[in-house]
PDB file of C-alpha atoms in Angstrom:
ATOM      1  CA  UNK J   1       0.045  -0.005   0.023  1.00  0.00           C
ATOM      2  CA  UNK J   2       1.023   3.612  -0.318  1.00  0.00           C
ATOM      3  CA  UNK J   3       0.077   6.889   1.168  1.00  0.00           C
ATOM      4  CA  UNK J   4      -1.791   9.182  -1.191  1.00  0.00           C
ATOM      5  CA  UNK J   5      -1.541  12.936  -0.838  1.00  0.00           C
ATOM      6  CA  UNK J   6      -3.695  15.276  -2.897  1.00  0.00           C
ATOM      7  CA  UNK J   7      -2.143  18.571  -3.961  1.00  0.00           C
ATOM      8  CA  UNK J   8      -3.473  21.218  -6.249  1.00  0.00           C
ATOM      9  CA  UNK J   9      -1.138  19.972  -8.994  1.00  0.00           C
ATOM     10  CA  UNK J  10      -2.165  16.229  -8.661  1.00  0.00           C
ATOM     11  CA  UNK J  11      -1.790  13.136  -6.585  1.00  0.00           C
ATOM     12  CA  UNK J  12       1.378  12.008  -4.823  1.00  0.00           C
ATOM     13  CA  UNK J  13       1.878   8.337  -3.985  1.00  0.00           C
ATOM     14  CA  UNK J  14       4.432   7.459  -1.305  1.00  0.00           C
ATOM     15  CA  UNK J  15       5.248   3.856  -0.982  1.00  0.00           C
ATOM     16  CA  UNK J  16       5.637   2.113   2.350  1.00  0.00           C
ATOM     17  CA  UNK J  17       9.315   1.237   1.472  1.00  0.00           C
ATOM     18  CA  UNK J  18       9.977   4.963   1.182  1.00  0.00           C
ATOM     19  CA  UNK J  19       8.417   5.603   4.568  1.00  0.00           C
ATOM     20  CA  UNK J  20      10.322   2.673   6.096  1.00  0.00           C
ATOM     21  CA  UNK J  21      13.598   4.115   4.706  1.00  0.00           C
ATOM     22  CA  UNK J  22      12.895   7.531   6.239  1.00  0.00           C
ATOM     23  CA  UNK J  23      11.935   5.936   9.549  1.00  0.00           C
ATOM     24  CA  UNK J  24      14.935   3.597   9.644  1.00  0.00           C
ATOM     25  CA  UNK J  25      17.255   6.469   8.810  1.00  0.00           C
ATOM     26  CA  UNK J  26      15.721   8.578  11.569  1.00  0.00           C
ATOM     27  CA  UNK J  27      15.995   5.717  14.118  1.00  0.00           C
ATOM     28  CA  UNK J  28      19.580   4.763  13.409  1.00  0.00           C
ATOM     29  CA  UNK J  29      20.624   8.362  13.535  1.00  0.00           C
ATOM     30  CA  UNK J  30      19.418   8.599  17.151  1.00  0.00           C
ATOM     31  CA  UNK J  31      21.915   8.467  19.989  1.00  0.00           C
ATOM     32  CA  UNK J  32      22.068   5.048  21.556  1.00  0.00           C
ATOM     33  CA  UNK J  33      20.676   3.072  18.701  1.00  0.00           C
ATOM     34  CA  UNK J  34      23.169   0.532  17.323  1.00  0.00           C
ATOM     35  CA  UNK J  35      20.899  -0.423  14.327  1.00  0.00           C
ATOM     36  CA  UNK J  36      17.588  -1.802  13.161  1.00  0.00           C
ATOM     37  CA  UNK J  37      16.376  -5.344  13.896  1.00  0.00           C
ATOM     38  CA  UNK J  38      14.082  -7.410  11.864  1.00  0.00           C
ATOM     39  CA  UNK J  39      10.323  -7.508  12.959  1.00  0.00           C
ATOM     40  CA  UNK J  40      10.519 -11.341  12.251  1.00  0.00           C
ATOM     41  CA  UNK J  41      13.918 -12.432  13.591  1.00  0.00           C
ATOM     42  CA  UNK J  42      13.322 -16.240  13.071  1.00  0.00           C
ATOM     43  CA  UNK J  43      12.450 -15.927   9.411  1.00  0.00           C
ATOM     44  CA  UNK J  44      15.025 -13.232   8.598  1.00  0.00           C
ATOM     45  CA  UNK J  45      17.940 -14.556  10.603  1.00  0.00           C
ATOM     46  CA  UNK J  46      18.236 -14.048  14.394  1.00  0.00           C
ATOM     47  CA  UNK J  47      20.364 -11.230  15.771  1.00  0.00           C
ATOM     48  CA  UNK J  48      21.195  -9.540  12.453  1.00  0.00           C
ATOM     49  CA  UNK J  49      21.526  -5.805  12.369  1.00  0.00           C
ATOM     50  CA  UNK J  50      19.912  -4.486   9.186  1.00  0.00           C
ATOM     51  CA  UNK J  51      21.644  -2.214   6.752  1.00  0.00           C
ATOM     52  CA  UNK J  52      20.101   0.697   4.816  1.00  0.00           C
ATOM     53  CA  UNK J  53      18.780  -1.585   2.061  1.00  0.00           C
ATOM     54  CA  UNK J  54      16.726  -3.669   4.445  1.00  0.00           C
ATOM     55  CA  UNK J  55      15.110  -0.997   6.767  1.00  0.00           C
ATOM     56  CA  UNK J  56      11.681  -2.095   5.550  1.00  0.00           C
ATOM     57  CA  UNK J  57      12.205  -5.508   7.412  1.00  0.00           C
ATOM     58  CA  UNK J  58      12.490  -3.645  10.647  1.00  0.00           C
ATOM     59  CA  UNK J  59       9.673  -1.195  10.164  1.00  0.00           C
ATOM     60  CA  UNK J  60       5.908  -1.847   9.937  1.00  0.00           C
ATOM     61  CA  UNK J  61       3.826   1.000   8.443  1.00  0.00           C
ATOM     62  CA  UNK J  62      -0.069   0.921   8.781  1.00  0.00           C
ATOM     63  CA  UNK J  63      -2.248   3.562   7.075  1.00  0.00           C
ATOM     64  CA  UNK J  64      -4.870   5.179   9.195  1.00  0.00           C
ATOM     65  CA  UNK J  65      -7.521   7.744   8.303  1.00  0.00           C
ATOM     66  CA  UNK J  66      -5.482  10.809   8.978  1.00  0.00           C
ATOM     67  CA  UNK J  67      -1.928   9.548   8.894  1.00  0.00           C
ATOM     68  CA  UNK J  68       0.160   6.450   9.595  1.00  0.00           C
ATOM     69  CA  UNK J  69       1.138   4.315  12.532  1.00  0.00           C
ATOM     70  CA  UNK J  70       4.754   3.068  12.539  1.00  0.00           C
ATOM     71  CA  UNK J  71       6.334   0.193  14.442  1.00  0.00           C
ATOM     72  CA  UNK J  72      10.149   0.373  14.726  1.00  0.00           C
ATOM     73  CA  UNK J  73      12.381  -2.492  15.867  1.00  0.00           C
ATOM     74  CA  UNK J  74      15.798  -1.311  17.205  1.00  0.00           C
ATOM     75  CA  UNK J  75      18.907  -2.624  18.914  1.00  0.00           C
ATOM     76  CA  UNK J  76      20.286  -0.275  21.492  1.00  0.00           C
ATOM     77  CA  UNK J  77      23.745   0.208  22.918  1.00  0.00           C
ATOM     78  CA  UNK J  78      24.561  -1.209  26.353  1.00  0.00           C
ATOM     79  CA  UNK J  79      24.731   1.500  29.092  1.00  0.00           C
ATOM     80  CA  UNK J  80      22.102   3.865  27.577  1.00  0.00           C
ATOM     81  CA  UNK J  81      18.837   4.594  29.196  1.00  0.00           C
ATOM     82  CA  UNK J  82      16.363   2.520  27.059  1.00  0.00           C
ATOM     83  CA  UNK J  83      13.307   4.765  27.814  1.00  0.00           C
ATOM     84  CA  UNK J  84      15.225   7.976  26.765  1.00  0.00           C
ATOM     85  CA  UNK J  85      16.564   6.334  23.576  1.00  0.00           C
ATOM     86  CA  UNK J  86      13.006   5.281  22.761  1.00  0.00           C
ATOM     87  CA  UNK J  87      11.551   8.683  23.276  1.00  0.00           C
ATOM     88  CA  UNK J  88      14.189  10.232  21.141  1.00  0.00           C
ATOM     89  CA  UNK J  89      13.524   7.703  18.372  1.00  0.00           C
ATOM     90  CA  UNK J  90       9.793   8.513  18.534  1.00  0.00           C
ATOM     91  CA  UNK J  91      10.370  12.250  18.330  1.00  0.00           C
ATOM     92  CA  UNK J  92      12.936  12.055  15.485  1.00  0.00           C
ATOM     93  CA  UNK J  93      10.707   9.622  13.461  1.00  0.00           C
ATOM     94  CA  UNK J  94       7.633  11.786  13.803  1.00  0.00           C
ATOM     95  CA  UNK J  95       9.575  14.931  12.960  1.00  0.00           C
ATOM     96  CA  UNK J  96      11.300  13.408   9.868  1.00  0.00           C
ATOM     97  CA  UNK J  97       7.974  12.024   8.483  1.00  0.00           C
ATOM     98  CA  UNK J  98       6.315  15.382   8.872  1.00  0.00           C
ATOM     99  CA  UNK J  99       9.161  17.419   7.421  1.00  0.00           C
ATOM    100  CA  UNK J 100      10.510  15.083   4.629  1.00  0.00           C
ATOM    101  CA  UNK J 101       7.242  13.492   3.494  1.00  0.00           C
ATOM    102  CA  UNK J 102       4.440  15.616   4.878  1.00  0.00           C
ATOM    103  CA  UNK J 103       2.875  12.618   6.535  1.00  0.00           C
ATOM    104  CA  UNK J 104       1.436  12.801  10.108  1.00  0.00           C
ATOM    105  CA  UNK J 105       2.572   9.937  12.347  1.00  0.00           C
ATOM    106  CA  UNK J 106      -0.377   9.140  14.731  1.00  0.00           C
ATOM    107  CA  UNK J 107       1.736   6.536  16.563  1.00  0.00           C
ATOM    108  CA  UNK J 108       5.337   5.535  16.665  1.00  0.00           C
ATOM    109  CA  UNK J 109       5.694   2.320  18.574  1.00  0.00           C
ATOM    110  CA  UNK J 110       9.377   1.394  19.407  1.00  0.00           C
ATOM    111  CA  UNK J 111      10.324  -2.212  20.214  1.00  0.00           C
ATOM    112  CA  UNK J 112      13.776  -2.898  21.582  1.00  0.00           C
ATOM    113  CA  UNK J 113      14.826  -6.169  20.149  1.00  0.00           C
ATOM    114  CA  UNK J 114      18.202  -6.375  21.901  1.00  0.00           C
ATOM    115  CA  UNK J 115      21.130  -4.728  23.640  1.00  0.00           C
ATOM    116  CA  UNK J 116      24.566  -4.779  22.203  1.00  0.00           C
ATOM    117  CA  UNK J 117      27.827  -3.884  23.973  1.00  0.00           C
ATOM    118  CA  UNK J 118      29.912  -1.618  21.814  1.00  0.00           C
ATOM    119  CA  UNK J 119      33.648  -2.252  21.484  1.00  0.00           C
ATOM    120  CA  UNK J 120      35.897   0.886  21.862  1.00  0.00           C
TER     121      UNK J 120
END
């Protein structure tokens, strides 16, 4: 499915993969996030950090009446406060969707799939 936006010049279709890429970029750019995790770890290989080409495997986008709801699966760095990292991801994802795509995020649900110790 795609999000459809009507403008005075015509119709704009934004595919869910585009939304997932914007969401994944915003999430991985947040402090304390090591990377994206797959929403279905058993099928997609357990404990694999997704790269930019696979962000859609870690993001679920659902269309709603007046916006979208997004589920984000992340892996956080050991020693960070998980609640603060999650709040930061929520705020950044919502901001990026509104500024880059003009889409309102009604809900941004963050699921922490794992914690990883970073080597120095």
